[in-house]
Short mmCIF file of C-alpha atoms in Angstrom, two decimals:
data_model
loop_
_atom_site.label_atom_id
_atom_site.label_comp_id
_atom_site.label_asym_id
_atom_site.label_seq_id
_atom_site.Cartn_x
_atom_site.Cartn_y
_atom_site.Cartn_z
CA SER A 1 11.42 11.21 8.19
CA GLN A 2 10.90 7.38 8.55
CA THR A 3 12.53 4.65 6.52
CA ILE A 4 11.22 1.15 6.26
CA HIS A 5 13.72 -1.80 5.55
CA GLN A 6 12.69 -5.14 4.36
CA TRP A 7 14.64 -8.07 3.44
CA PRO A 8 15.38 -10.23 1.70
CA ALA A 9 14.49 -8.50 -1.54
CA THR A 10 13.75 -11.78 -3.28
CA LEU A 11 13.30 -15.19 -2.22
CA VAL A 12 12.61 -18.63 -3.68
CA GLN A 13 11.60 -21.27 -1.35
CA PRO A 14 10.38 -24.77 -1.68
CA VAL A 15 6.89 -25.87 -0.70
CA GLY A 16 7.08 -26.95 2.92
CA SER A 17 9.93 -25.00 4.13
CA PRO A 18 9.70 -22.21 6.67
CA LEU A 19 9.53 -18.35 5.97
CA SER A 20 10.84 -15.57 7.99
CA LEU A 21 10.49 -11.83 6.49
CA GLU A 22 11.69 -9.10 8.48
CA CYS A 23 10.83 -5.48 8.60
CA THR A 24 12.40 -2.72 10.47
CA VAL A 25 11.64 1.04 10.63
CA GLU A 26 13.91 3.99 11.53
CA GLY A 27 13.05 7.60 12.11
CA THR A 28 9.98 7.33 14.18
CA SER A 29 8.72 5.48 17.28
CA ASN A 30 5.67 3.78 18.10
CA PRO A 31 4.46 3.36 14.62
CA ASN A 32 1.58 1.13 13.68
CA LEU A 33 2.97 -1.53 11.39
CA TYR A 34 1.42 -3.54 8.49
CA TRP A 35 2.02 -6.62 6.37
CA TYR A 36 0.40 -6.86 2.90
CA ARG A 37 0.47 -9.30 0.07
CA GLN A 38 0.05 -8.53 -3.59
CA ALA A 39 -0.37 -11.14 -6.20
CA ALA A 40 0.70 -10.37 -9.70
CA GLY A 41 -1.39 -7.63 -11.30
CA ARG A 42 -3.72 -7.39 -8.31
CA GLY A 43 -4.34 -5.09 -5.47
CA LEU A 44 -2.86 -5.14 -1.96
CA GLN A 45 -4.43 -7.52 0.71
CA LEU A 46 -3.80 -6.64 4.27
CA LEU A 47 -2.59 -9.62 6.22
CA PHE A 48 -1.74 -8.26 9.75
CA TYR A 49 -1.32 -5.17 11.65
CA SER A 50 0.07 -4.12 14.89
CA VAL A 51 -0.49 -1.03 17.07
CA GLY A 52 2.07 -1.92 19.60
CA ILE A 53 4.82 -4.44 20.83
CA GLY A 54 3.12 -7.96 21.03
CA GLN A 55 -0.07 -6.54 19.56
CA ILE A 56 -0.97 -8.24 16.27
CA SER A 57 -4.40 -8.22 14.59
CA SER A 58 -4.86 -10.73 11.88
CA GLU A 59 -7.22 -10.02 8.94
CA VAL A 60 -7.03 -13.14 6.76
CA PRO A 61 -7.06 -16.75 7.98
CA GLN A 62 -4.06 -18.47 6.42
CA ASN A 63 -0.78 -20.14 6.67
CA LEU A 64 1.16 -17.03 8.15
CA SER A 65 1.60 -15.46 11.42
CA ALA A 66 3.09 -12.06 12.49
CA SER A 67 5.03 -10.93 15.50
CA ARG A 68 6.37 -7.52 16.98
CA PRO A 69 9.06 -8.39 19.37
CA GLN A 70 10.42 -4.68 19.27
CA ASP A 71 8.55 -1.30 18.81
CA ARG A 72 10.17 -0.95 15.17
CA GLN A 73 10.42 -4.54 14.20
CA PHE A 74 7.77 -6.53 12.26
CA ILE A 75 8.27 -10.16 11.36
CA LEU A 76 6.16 -12.53 8.99
CA SER A 77 6.39 -16.21 9.44
CA SER A 78 5.32 -19.31 8.26
CA LYS A 79 6.15 -22.92 9.48
CA LYS A 80 5.40 -24.57 6.03
CA LEU A 81 4.92 -22.69 2.80
CA LEU A 82 2.38 -23.43 0.23
CA LEU A 83 2.32 -22.63 -3.47
CA SER A 84 -0.43 -19.94 -2.67
CA ASP A 85 1.92 -18.05 -0.59
CA SER A 86 3.77 -16.73 -3.45
CA GLY A 87 3.47 -13.11 -3.91
CA PHE A 88 4.85 -9.61 -3.28
CA TYR A 89 5.08 -8.84 0.34
CA LEU A 90 4.93 -5.09 1.49
CA CYS A 91 5.59 -3.96 5.02
CA ALA A 92 4.40 -0.47 5.91
CA ALA A 93 4.42 2.05 8.99
CA ALA A 94 1.82 4.71 9.77
CA VAL A 95 2.52 7.56 11.97
CA GLY A 96 0.79 10.33 13.30
CA GLY A 97 -2.01 9.12 15.36
CA LEU A 98 -5.53 9.27 13.99
CA GLY A 99 -5.70 9.93 10.33
CA ASN A 100 -2.04 8.70 10.13
CA GLU A 101 -0.05 8.57 6.81
CA GLN A 102 1.33 5.17 5.65
CA PHE A 103 4.53 4.56 4.10
CA PHE A 104 5.99 1.52 2.48
CA GLY A 105 9.07 -0.54 2.31
CA PRO A 106 10.50 -1.94 -0.93
CA GLY A 107 8.89 -5.11 -0.67
CA THR A 108 9.98 -8.79 -0.83
CA ARG A 109 9.06 -10.98 -3.93
CA LEU A 110 8.55 -14.55 -2.78
CA THR A 111 8.30 -17.50 -5.00
CA VAL A 112 7.21 -20.87 -3.51
CA LEU A 113 8.14 -23.78 -5.91
CA GLY B 1 -14.89 -2.95 6.03
CA ILE B 2 -14.89 -0.05 3.86
CA GLN B 3 -15.22 -0.47 0.06
CA VAL B 4 -12.93 1.31 -2.16
CA GLU B 5 -13.59 1.54 -5.75
CA GLN B 6 -11.21 3.10 -8.27
CA SER B 7 -11.95 3.94 -11.98
CA PRO B 8 -11.01 3.42 -14.64
CA PRO B 9 -9.09 0.11 -14.14
CA ASP B 10 -7.01 0.84 -17.16
CA LEU B 11 -6.14 3.78 -18.89
CA ILE B 12 -3.62 4.51 -22.01
CA LEU B 13 -2.63 7.90 -22.72
CA GLN B 14 -0.54 9.64 -25.31
CA GLU B 15 2.32 11.62 -23.79
CA GLY B 16 1.21 14.97 -23.17
CA ALA B 17 -2.34 14.23 -22.51
CA ASN B 18 -4.35 14.82 -19.24
CA SER B 19 -6.30 12.46 -17.08
CA THR B 20 -8.50 12.17 -14.14
CA LEU B 21 -8.49 8.98 -11.84
CA ARG B 22 -11.43 8.60 -9.32
CA CYS B 23 -11.64 6.91 -5.94
CA ASN B 24 -15.09 6.46 -4.35
CA PHE B 25 -15.35 5.02 -0.71
CA SER B 26 -18.26 3.65 1.14
CA ASP B 27 -17.97 5.00 4.65
CA SER B 28 -16.39 8.09 6.64
CA VAL B 29 -12.61 7.95 6.82
CA ASN B 30 -9.82 9.59 8.86
CA ASN B 31 -7.38 9.76 5.95
CA LEU B 32 -7.04 9.27 2.16
CA GLN B 33 -3.84 8.79 0.33
CA TRP B 34 -2.95 8.26 -3.27
CA PHE B 35 0.14 6.04 -4.19
CA HIS B 36 1.92 5.27 -7.38
CA GLN B 37 3.39 1.81 -7.80
CA ASN B 38 6.54 1.88 -9.90
CA PRO B 39 7.72 -1.04 -12.27
CA TRP B 40 9.81 -2.49 -9.45
CA GLY B 41 6.80 -2.60 -7.11
CA GLN B 42 7.61 0.29 -4.77
CA LEU B 43 4.77 2.15 -3.54
CA ILE B 44 5.27 6.06 -3.55
CA ASN B 45 3.40 8.46 -1.62
CA LEU B 46 1.74 10.99 -3.79
CA PHE B 47 -0.80 12.89 -1.57
CA TYR B 48 -2.10 12.54 1.89
CA ILE B 49 -5.42 14.23 1.45
CA PRO B 50 -8.35 13.56 3.98
CA SER B 51 -10.07 16.68 2.48
CA GLY B 52 -9.48 19.64 0.29
CA THR B 53 -7.12 20.10 -2.79
CA LYS B 54 -3.32 19.66 -3.02
CA GLN B 55 -0.95 20.22 -5.86
CA ASN B 56 2.46 18.86 -6.63
CA GLY B 57 3.91 19.69 -9.93
CA ARG B 58 1.95 18.22 -12.74
CA LEU B 59 -0.29 16.19 -10.08
CA SER B 60 -3.08 17.50 -7.88
CA ALA B 61 -5.67 15.79 -5.97
CA THR B 62 -8.99 16.71 -4.52
CA THR B 63 -10.92 14.84 -1.80
CA VAL B 64 -14.70 15.82 -1.05
CA ALA B 65 -15.03 13.83 2.11
CA THR B 66 -18.85 14.65 2.59
CA GLU B 67 -19.53 12.91 -0.87
CA ARG B 68 -17.09 10.16 -0.12
CA TYR B 69 -14.80 10.62 -3.18
CA SER B 70 -11.31 11.76 -4.38
CA LEU B 71 -9.82 12.69 -7.62
CA LEU B 72 -6.32 12.58 -8.87
CA TYR B 73 -5.35 14.86 -11.86
CA ILE B 74 -2.42 14.04 -13.97
CA SER B 75 -1.44 16.88 -16.31
CA SER B 76 0.95 16.75 -19.38
CA SER B 77 1.44 13.13 -18.81
CA GLN B 78 4.91 11.59 -19.19
CA THR B 79 6.12 8.17 -19.83
CA THR B 80 7.42 7.98 -16.30
CA ASP B 81 3.90 8.37 -14.95
CA SER B 82 3.34 4.84 -16.12
CA GLY B 83 2.45 2.36 -13.50
CA VAL B 84 -0.34 1.71 -11.00
CA TYR B 85 -2.01 4.21 -8.96
CA PHE B 86 -3.80 3.45 -5.81
CA CYS B 87 -6.08 5.04 -3.44
CA ALA B 88 -6.14 4.00 0.06
CA VAL B 89 -8.35 5.08 3.01
CA GLU B 90 -7.81 4.64 6.79
CA ASN B 91 -10.25 4.20 9.47
CA PHE B 92 -9.26 3.33 13.27
CA ASN B 93 -5.79 2.27 12.06
CA LYS B 94 -6.89 0.04 9.29
CA PHE B 95 -6.15 0.73 5.69
CA TYR B 96 -8.35 -0.28 2.84
CA PHE B 97 -7.01 -0.13 -0.80
CA GLY B 98 -8.68 0.22 -4.08
CA SER B 99 -7.93 -2.31 -6.96
CA GLY B 100 -5.81 0.29 -8.63
CA THR B 101 -5.88 2.20 -11.88
CA LYS B 102 -3.18 0.85 -14.34
CA LEU B 103 -1.67 3.71 -16.50
CA ASN B 104 0.10 3.42 -19.62
CA VAL B 105 1.51 6.55 -21.13
CA LYS B 106 2.87 5.96 -24.66
CA PRO B 107 5.54 8.08 -26.26
#
């Protein structure tokens, strides 16, 4: 079965600083990969998803970008963080083709001060 | 995109009680999943259930795809069942989440 790793677990960054969050997947190949953000007490907002290396779909115009340099690596970045970028960031992988099942990593809690 | 509505938004139960959570969705989907988010934020897969009925211990789920809804049943609730329950549907590689049901089971 697949395992999804995310790091760091928590991060405190000043406004205007850059960001790089990494997600890696073990135990499967060619997964669809997803980045979500969850504000406190709210639901999950899909930010980006990728169906293959170098293929990124952006769901919400914002201050963030994503890249997929390898099959099982997904990176979320920002050049300059905003206060509104604070939140809980979750990476997910879906395997199985059409009707695929999604699994989540443990998340990164980001606070921008 | 597909709209996903969950009800109720909040639920308080006494330990040992039963409950039913509902998920309605607005279009045909390839997949439906139920998740439990624990107090540390981890999303735990409960059911992968595009149609039919499944059971896992005290939990069971039913999806009626033709009528675009799914139900999650929790029987003999325990304090460890507390947290937020999310329903998510998938269509063409994109997942759409409901806003969740926040469950508080009191001892």
